[in-house]
PDB file of C-alpha atoms in Angstrom:
ATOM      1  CA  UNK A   1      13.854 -83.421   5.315  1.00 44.00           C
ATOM      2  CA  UNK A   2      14.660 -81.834   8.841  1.00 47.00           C
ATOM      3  CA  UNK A   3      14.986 -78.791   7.127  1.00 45.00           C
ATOM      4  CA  UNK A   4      12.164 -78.275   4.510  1.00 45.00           C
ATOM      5  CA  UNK A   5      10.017 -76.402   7.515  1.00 47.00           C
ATOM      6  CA  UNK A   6      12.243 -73.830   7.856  1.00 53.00           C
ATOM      7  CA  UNK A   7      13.284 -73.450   4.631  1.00 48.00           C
ATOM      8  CA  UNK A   8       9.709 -73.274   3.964  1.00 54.00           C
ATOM      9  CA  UNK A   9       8.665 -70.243   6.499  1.00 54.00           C
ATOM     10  CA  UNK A  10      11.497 -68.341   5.593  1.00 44.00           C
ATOM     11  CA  UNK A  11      10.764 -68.388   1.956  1.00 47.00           C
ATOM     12  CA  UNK A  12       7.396 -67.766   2.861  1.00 51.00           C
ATOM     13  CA  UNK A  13       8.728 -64.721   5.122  1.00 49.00           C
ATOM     14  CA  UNK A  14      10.452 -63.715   2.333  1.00 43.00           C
ATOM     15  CA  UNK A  15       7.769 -63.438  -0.554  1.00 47.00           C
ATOM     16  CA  UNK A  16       5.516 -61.647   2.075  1.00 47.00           C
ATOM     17  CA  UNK A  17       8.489 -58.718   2.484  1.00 43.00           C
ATOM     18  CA  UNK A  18       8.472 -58.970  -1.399  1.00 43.00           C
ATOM     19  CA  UNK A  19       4.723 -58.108  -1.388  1.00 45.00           C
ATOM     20  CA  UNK A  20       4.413 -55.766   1.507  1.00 44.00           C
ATOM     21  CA  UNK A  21       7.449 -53.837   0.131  1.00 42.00           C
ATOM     22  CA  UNK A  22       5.727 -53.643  -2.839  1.00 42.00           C
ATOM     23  CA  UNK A  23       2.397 -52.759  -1.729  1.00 43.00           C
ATOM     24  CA  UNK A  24       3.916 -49.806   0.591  1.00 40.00           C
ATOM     25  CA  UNK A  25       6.110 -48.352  -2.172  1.00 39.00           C
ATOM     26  CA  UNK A  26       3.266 -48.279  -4.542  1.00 41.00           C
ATOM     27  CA  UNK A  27       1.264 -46.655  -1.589  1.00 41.00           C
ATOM     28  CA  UNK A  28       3.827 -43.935  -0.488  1.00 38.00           C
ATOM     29  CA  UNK A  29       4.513 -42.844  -4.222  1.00 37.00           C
ATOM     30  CA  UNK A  30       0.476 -42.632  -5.023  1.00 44.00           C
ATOM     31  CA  UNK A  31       0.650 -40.431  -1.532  1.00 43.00           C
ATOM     32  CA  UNK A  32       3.367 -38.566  -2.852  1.00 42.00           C
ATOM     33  CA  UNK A  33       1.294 -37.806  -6.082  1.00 43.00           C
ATOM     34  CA  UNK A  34      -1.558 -37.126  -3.947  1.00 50.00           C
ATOM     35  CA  UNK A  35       0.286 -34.504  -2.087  1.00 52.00           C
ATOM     36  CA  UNK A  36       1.908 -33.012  -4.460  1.00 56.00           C
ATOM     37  CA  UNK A  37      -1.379 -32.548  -6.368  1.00 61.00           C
ATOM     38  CA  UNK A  38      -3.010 -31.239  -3.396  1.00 88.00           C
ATOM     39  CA  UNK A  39      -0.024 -28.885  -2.891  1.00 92.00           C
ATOM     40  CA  UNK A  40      -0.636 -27.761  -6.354  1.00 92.00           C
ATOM     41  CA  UNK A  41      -4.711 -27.116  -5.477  1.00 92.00           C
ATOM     42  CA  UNK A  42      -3.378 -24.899  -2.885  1.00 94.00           C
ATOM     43  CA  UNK A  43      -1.923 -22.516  -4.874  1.00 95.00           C
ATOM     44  CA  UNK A  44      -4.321 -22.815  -7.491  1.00 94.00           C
ATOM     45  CA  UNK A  45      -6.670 -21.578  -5.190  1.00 94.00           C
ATOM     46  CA  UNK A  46      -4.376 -18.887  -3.592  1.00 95.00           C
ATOM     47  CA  UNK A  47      -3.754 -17.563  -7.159  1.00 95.00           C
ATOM     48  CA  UNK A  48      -7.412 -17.780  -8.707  1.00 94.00           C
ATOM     49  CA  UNK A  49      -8.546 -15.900  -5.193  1.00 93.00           C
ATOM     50  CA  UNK A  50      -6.230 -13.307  -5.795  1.00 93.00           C
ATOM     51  CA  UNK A  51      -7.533 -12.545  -9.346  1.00 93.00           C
ATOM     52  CA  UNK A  52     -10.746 -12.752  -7.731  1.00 92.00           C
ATOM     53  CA  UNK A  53     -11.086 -10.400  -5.091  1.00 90.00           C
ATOM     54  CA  UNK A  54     -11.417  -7.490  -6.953  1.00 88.00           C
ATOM     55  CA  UNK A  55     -14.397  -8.976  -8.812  1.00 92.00           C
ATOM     56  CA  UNK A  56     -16.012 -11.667  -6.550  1.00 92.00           C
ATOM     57  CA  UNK A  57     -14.573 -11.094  -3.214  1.00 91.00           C
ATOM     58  CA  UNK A  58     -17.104 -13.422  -1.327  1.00 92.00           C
ATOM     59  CA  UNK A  59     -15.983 -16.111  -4.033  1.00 93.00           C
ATOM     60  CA  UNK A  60     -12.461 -15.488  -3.489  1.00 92.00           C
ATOM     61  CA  UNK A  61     -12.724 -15.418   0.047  1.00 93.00           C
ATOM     62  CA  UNK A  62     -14.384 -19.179  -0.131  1.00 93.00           C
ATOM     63  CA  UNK A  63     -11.169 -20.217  -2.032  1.00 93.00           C
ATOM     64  CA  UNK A  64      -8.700 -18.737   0.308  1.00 95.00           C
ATOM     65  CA  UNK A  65     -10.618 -20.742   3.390  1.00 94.00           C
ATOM     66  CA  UNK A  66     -10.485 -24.008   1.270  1.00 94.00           C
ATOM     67  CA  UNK A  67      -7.050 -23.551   0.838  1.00 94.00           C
ATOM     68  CA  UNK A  68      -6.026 -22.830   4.229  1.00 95.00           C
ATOM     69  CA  UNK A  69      -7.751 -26.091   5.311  1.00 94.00           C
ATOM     70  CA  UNK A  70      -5.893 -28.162   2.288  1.00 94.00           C
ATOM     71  CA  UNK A  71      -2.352 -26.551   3.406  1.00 95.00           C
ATOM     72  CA  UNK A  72      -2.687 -27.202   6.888  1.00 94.00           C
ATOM     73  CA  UNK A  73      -3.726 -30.912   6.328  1.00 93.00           C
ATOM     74  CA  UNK A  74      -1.059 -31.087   4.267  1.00 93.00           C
ATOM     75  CA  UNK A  75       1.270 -29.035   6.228  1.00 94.00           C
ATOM     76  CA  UNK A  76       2.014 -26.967   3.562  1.00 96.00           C
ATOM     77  CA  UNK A  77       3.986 -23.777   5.635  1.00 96.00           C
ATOM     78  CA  UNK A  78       4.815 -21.731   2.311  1.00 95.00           C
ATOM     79  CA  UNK A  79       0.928 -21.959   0.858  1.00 96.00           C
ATOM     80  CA  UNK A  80      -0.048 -20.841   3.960  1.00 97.00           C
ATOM     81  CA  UNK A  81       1.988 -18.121   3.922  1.00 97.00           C
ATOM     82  CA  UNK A  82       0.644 -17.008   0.783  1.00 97.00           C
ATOM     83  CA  UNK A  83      -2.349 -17.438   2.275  1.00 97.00           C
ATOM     84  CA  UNK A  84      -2.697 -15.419   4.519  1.00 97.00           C
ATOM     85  CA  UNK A  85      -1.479 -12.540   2.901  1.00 96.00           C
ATOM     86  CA  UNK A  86      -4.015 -12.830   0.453  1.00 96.00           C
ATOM     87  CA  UNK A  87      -6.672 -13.331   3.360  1.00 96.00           C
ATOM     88  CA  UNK A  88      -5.189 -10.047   4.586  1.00 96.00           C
ATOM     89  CA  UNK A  89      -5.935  -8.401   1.308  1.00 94.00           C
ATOM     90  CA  UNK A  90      -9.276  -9.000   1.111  1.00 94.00           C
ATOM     91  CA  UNK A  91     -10.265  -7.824   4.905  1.00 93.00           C
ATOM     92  CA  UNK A  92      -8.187  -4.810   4.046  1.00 91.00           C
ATOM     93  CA  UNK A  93     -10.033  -3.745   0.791  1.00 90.00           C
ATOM     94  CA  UNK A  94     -13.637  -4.528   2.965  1.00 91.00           C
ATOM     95  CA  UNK A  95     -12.537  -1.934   5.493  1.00 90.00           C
ATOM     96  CA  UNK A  96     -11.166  -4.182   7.993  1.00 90.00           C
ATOM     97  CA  UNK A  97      -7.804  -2.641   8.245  1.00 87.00           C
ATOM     98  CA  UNK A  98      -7.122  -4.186  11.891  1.00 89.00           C
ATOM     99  CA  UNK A  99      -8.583  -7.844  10.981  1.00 92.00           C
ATOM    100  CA  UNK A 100      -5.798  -7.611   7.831  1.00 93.00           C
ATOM    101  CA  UNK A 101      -2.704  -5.979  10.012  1.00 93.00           C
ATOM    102  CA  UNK A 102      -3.771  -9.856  12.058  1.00 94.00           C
ATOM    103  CA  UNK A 103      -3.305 -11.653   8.731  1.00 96.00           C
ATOM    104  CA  UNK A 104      -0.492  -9.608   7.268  1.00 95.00           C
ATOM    105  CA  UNK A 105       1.548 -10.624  10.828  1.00 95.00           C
ATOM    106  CA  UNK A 106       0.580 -14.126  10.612  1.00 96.00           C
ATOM    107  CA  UNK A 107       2.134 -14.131   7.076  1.00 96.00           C
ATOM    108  CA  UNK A 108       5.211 -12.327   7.895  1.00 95.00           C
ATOM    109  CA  UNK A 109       5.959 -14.627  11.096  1.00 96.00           C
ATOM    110  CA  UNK A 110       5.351 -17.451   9.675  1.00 96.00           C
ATOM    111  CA  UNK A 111       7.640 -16.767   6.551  1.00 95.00           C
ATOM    112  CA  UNK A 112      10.372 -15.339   8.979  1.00 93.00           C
ATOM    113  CA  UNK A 113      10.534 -19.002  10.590  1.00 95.00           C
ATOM    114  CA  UNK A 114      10.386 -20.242   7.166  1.00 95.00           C
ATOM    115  CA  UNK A 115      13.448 -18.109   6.175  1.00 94.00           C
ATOM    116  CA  UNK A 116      11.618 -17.254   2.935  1.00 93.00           C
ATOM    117  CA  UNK A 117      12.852 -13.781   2.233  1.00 91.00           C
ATOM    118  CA  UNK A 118      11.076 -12.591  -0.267  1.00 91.00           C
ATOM    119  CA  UNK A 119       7.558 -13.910   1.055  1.00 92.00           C
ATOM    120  CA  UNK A 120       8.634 -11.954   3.893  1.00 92.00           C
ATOM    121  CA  UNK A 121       8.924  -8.847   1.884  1.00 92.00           C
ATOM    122  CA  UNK A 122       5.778  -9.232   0.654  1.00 90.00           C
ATOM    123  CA  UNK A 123       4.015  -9.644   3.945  1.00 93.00           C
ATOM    124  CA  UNK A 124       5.991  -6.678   5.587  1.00 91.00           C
ATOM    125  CA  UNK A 125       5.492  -4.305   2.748  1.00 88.00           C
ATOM    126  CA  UNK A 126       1.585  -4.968   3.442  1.00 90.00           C
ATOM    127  CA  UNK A 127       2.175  -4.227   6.483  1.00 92.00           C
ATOM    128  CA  UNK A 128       3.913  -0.999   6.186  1.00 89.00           C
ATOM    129  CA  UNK A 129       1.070  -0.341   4.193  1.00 84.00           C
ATOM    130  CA  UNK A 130      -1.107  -0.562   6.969  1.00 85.00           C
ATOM    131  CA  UNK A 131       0.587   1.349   9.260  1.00 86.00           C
ATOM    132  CA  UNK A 132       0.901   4.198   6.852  1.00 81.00           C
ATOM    133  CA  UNK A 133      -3.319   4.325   7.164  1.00 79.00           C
ATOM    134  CA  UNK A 134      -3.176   4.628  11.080  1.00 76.00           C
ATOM    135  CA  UNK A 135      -0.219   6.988  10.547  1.00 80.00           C
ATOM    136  CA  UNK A 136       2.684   4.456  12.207  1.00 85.00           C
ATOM    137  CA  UNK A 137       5.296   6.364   9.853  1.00 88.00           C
ATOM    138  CA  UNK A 138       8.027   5.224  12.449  1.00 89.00           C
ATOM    139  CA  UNK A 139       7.829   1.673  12.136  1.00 89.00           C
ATOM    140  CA  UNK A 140       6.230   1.835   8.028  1.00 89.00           C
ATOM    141  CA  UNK A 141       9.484   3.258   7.368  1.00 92.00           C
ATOM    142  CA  UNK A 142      11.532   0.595   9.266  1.00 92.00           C
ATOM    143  CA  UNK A 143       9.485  -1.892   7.520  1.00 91.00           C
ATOM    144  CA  UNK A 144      10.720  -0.681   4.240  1.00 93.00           C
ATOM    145  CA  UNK A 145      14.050  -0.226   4.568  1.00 93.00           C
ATOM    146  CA  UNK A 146      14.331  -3.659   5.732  1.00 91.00           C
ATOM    147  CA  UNK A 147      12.797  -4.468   2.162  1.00 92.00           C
ATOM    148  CA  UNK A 148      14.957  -3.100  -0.147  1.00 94.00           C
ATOM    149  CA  UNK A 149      18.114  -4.345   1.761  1.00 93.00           C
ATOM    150  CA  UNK A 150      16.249  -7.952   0.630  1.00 92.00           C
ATOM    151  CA  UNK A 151      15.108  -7.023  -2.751  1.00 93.00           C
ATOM    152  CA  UNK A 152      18.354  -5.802  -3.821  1.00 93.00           C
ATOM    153  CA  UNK A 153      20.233  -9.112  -1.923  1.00 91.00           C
ATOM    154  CA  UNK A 154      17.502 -10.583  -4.312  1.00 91.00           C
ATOM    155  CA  UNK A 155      18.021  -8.480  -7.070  1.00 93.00           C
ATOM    156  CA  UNK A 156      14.258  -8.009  -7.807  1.00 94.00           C
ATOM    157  CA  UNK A 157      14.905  -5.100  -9.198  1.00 95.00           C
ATOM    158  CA  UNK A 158      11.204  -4.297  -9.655  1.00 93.00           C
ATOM    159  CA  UNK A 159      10.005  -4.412  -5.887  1.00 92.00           C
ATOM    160  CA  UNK A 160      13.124  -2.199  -5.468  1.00 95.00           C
ATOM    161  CA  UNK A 161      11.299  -0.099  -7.518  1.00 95.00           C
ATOM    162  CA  UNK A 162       8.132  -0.411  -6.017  1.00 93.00           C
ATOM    163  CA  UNK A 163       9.535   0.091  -2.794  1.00 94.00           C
ATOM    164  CA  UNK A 164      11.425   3.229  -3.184  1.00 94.00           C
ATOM    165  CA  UNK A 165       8.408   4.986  -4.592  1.00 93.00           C
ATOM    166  CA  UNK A 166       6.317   3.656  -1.354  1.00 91.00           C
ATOM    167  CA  UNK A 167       9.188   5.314   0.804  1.00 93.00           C
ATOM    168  CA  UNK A 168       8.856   8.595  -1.229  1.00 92.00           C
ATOM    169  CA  UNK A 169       5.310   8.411  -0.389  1.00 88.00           C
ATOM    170  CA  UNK A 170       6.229   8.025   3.136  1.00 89.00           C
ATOM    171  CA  UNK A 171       8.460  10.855   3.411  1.00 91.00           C
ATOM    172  CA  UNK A 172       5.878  13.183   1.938  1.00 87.00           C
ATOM    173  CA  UNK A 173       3.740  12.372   4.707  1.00 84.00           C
ATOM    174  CA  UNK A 174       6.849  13.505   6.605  1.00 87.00           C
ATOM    175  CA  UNK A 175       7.390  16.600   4.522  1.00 88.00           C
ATOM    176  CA  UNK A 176      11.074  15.499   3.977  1.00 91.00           C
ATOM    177  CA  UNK A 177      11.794  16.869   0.456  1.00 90.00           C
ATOM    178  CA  UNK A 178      15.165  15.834   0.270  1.00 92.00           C
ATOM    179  CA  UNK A 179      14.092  11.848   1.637  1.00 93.00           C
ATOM    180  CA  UNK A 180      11.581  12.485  -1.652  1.00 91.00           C
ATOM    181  CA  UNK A 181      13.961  13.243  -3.668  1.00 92.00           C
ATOM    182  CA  UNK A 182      16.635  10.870  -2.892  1.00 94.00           C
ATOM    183  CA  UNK A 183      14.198   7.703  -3.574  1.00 94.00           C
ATOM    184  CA  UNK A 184      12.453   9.486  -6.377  1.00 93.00           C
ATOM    185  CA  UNK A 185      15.506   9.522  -8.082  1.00 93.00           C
ATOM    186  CA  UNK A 186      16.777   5.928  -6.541  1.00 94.00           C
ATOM    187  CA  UNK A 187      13.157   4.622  -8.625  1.00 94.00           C
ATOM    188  CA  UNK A 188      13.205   6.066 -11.682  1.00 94.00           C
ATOM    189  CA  UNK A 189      16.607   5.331 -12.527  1.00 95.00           C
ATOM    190  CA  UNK A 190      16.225   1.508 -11.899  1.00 95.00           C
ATOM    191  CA  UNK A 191      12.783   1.719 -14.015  1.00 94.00           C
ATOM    192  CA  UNK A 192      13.899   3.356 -17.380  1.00 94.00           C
ATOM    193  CA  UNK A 193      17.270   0.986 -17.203  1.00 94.00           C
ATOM    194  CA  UNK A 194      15.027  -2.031 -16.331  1.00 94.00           C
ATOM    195  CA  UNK A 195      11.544  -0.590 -18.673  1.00 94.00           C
ATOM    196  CA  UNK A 196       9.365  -0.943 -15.873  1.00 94.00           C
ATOM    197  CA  UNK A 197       6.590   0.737 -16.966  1.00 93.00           C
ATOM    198  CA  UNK A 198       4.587   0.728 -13.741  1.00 92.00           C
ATOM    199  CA  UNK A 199       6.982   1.425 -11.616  1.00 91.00           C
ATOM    200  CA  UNK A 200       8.179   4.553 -13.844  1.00 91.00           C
ATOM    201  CA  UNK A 201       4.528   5.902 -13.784  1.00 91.00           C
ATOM    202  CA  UNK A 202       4.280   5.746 -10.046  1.00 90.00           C
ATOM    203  CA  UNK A 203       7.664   7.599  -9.703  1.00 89.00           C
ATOM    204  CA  UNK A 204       6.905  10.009 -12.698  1.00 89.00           C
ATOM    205  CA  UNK A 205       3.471  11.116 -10.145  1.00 88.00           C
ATOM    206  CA  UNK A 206       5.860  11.488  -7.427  1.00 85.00           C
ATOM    207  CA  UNK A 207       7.335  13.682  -8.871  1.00 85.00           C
ATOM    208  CA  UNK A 208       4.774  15.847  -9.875  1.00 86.00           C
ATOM    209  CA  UNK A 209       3.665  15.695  -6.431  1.00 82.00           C
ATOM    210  CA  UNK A 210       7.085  17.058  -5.163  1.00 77.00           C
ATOM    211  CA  UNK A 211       7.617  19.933  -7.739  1.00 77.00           C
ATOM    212  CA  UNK A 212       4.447  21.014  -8.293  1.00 70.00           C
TER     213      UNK A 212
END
């Protein structure tokens, strides 16, 4: 039996492949479950933080740290976008306005590499926000108008809305009555076609404010 030795090894070989192939595609799909149950932790606690602040805002801003740690283990980019906007949310509403601008940038770069547009938005219209409070009209407004050229790309017709009663804000800071006027008007008819409520409400005080 010249052969039965090599025969032997290979077969051997061959039902240790068999096992090890087996073993590592039962281990990669349980890690693939366990990441994208982790993944799912992370923006559990990005949302439940969120609710939070208003209410517990040393709870939520536990949460948010936990999270940041799970996403970056995890390298989880888009949770840590979310993140970080939420982290800039809470220093904001404690009086931190320049510790928030930080984490409103870090949100807004980090979804610009991402290419995730609206995330973007979201971080640059906190921003803009910002700026507004330490009177950076200039670059608010830029902000802005970058926002609804997204939104309405997006159609998300209700940060359009939102967005053209923040510039009418703006350009009452600016005492531009006609700039008012035009987004004013750019809001409201978007809101009663669409029913948003909130976003009619906000434009409706506008303009009070303008007429009044």
């Amino acid at each position: 039996m010249p052969y039965s030795t090599p025969i032997s090894t290979f077969w051997k070989s061959l039902c240790l492949l068999v096992l090890y192939c087996t073993i590592y595609t039962s281990t990669t799909a349980q890690d693939e479950v366990d990441a994208g149950m982790s993944i799912a932790l992370v923006d559990s606690l990005n949302a439940k933080a969120f609710a939070l602040k208003q209410s517990n805002v040393v709870a939520a801003y536990a949460m948010l740290l936990n999270a940041e740690s799970q996403a970056i283990k995890l390298n989880y980019q888009k949770g840590l976008v979310t993140n970080y906007l939420h982290q800039g949310g809470i220093f904001f509403q404690s009086g931190m306005p320049k510790k928030a601008l930080d984490k409103y940038y870090q949100s807004y770069n980090l979804a610009n590499r991402l290419n995730e547009k609206l995330l973007q938005a979201k971080a640059s219209q906190m921003i803009a926000q910002s700026l507004l409070d330490t009177k950076a009209i200039t670059e608010a407004i830029k902000l802005l108008e970058q926002n609804v050229t997204i939104y309405k790309s997006a159609n998300n017709i209700q940060e359009l809305v939102n967005t053209y009663n923040t510039l009418a804000t703006v350009y009452q800071e600016k005492n531009d009555a006609a700039k008012v006027a035009l987004f004013i008007n750019e809001a409201y008819h978007l809101a009663v076609n669409t029913k948003y409520q909130y976003g009619l409400k906000k434009c409706l005080y506008n303009k009070a404010i303008l007429y009044q």
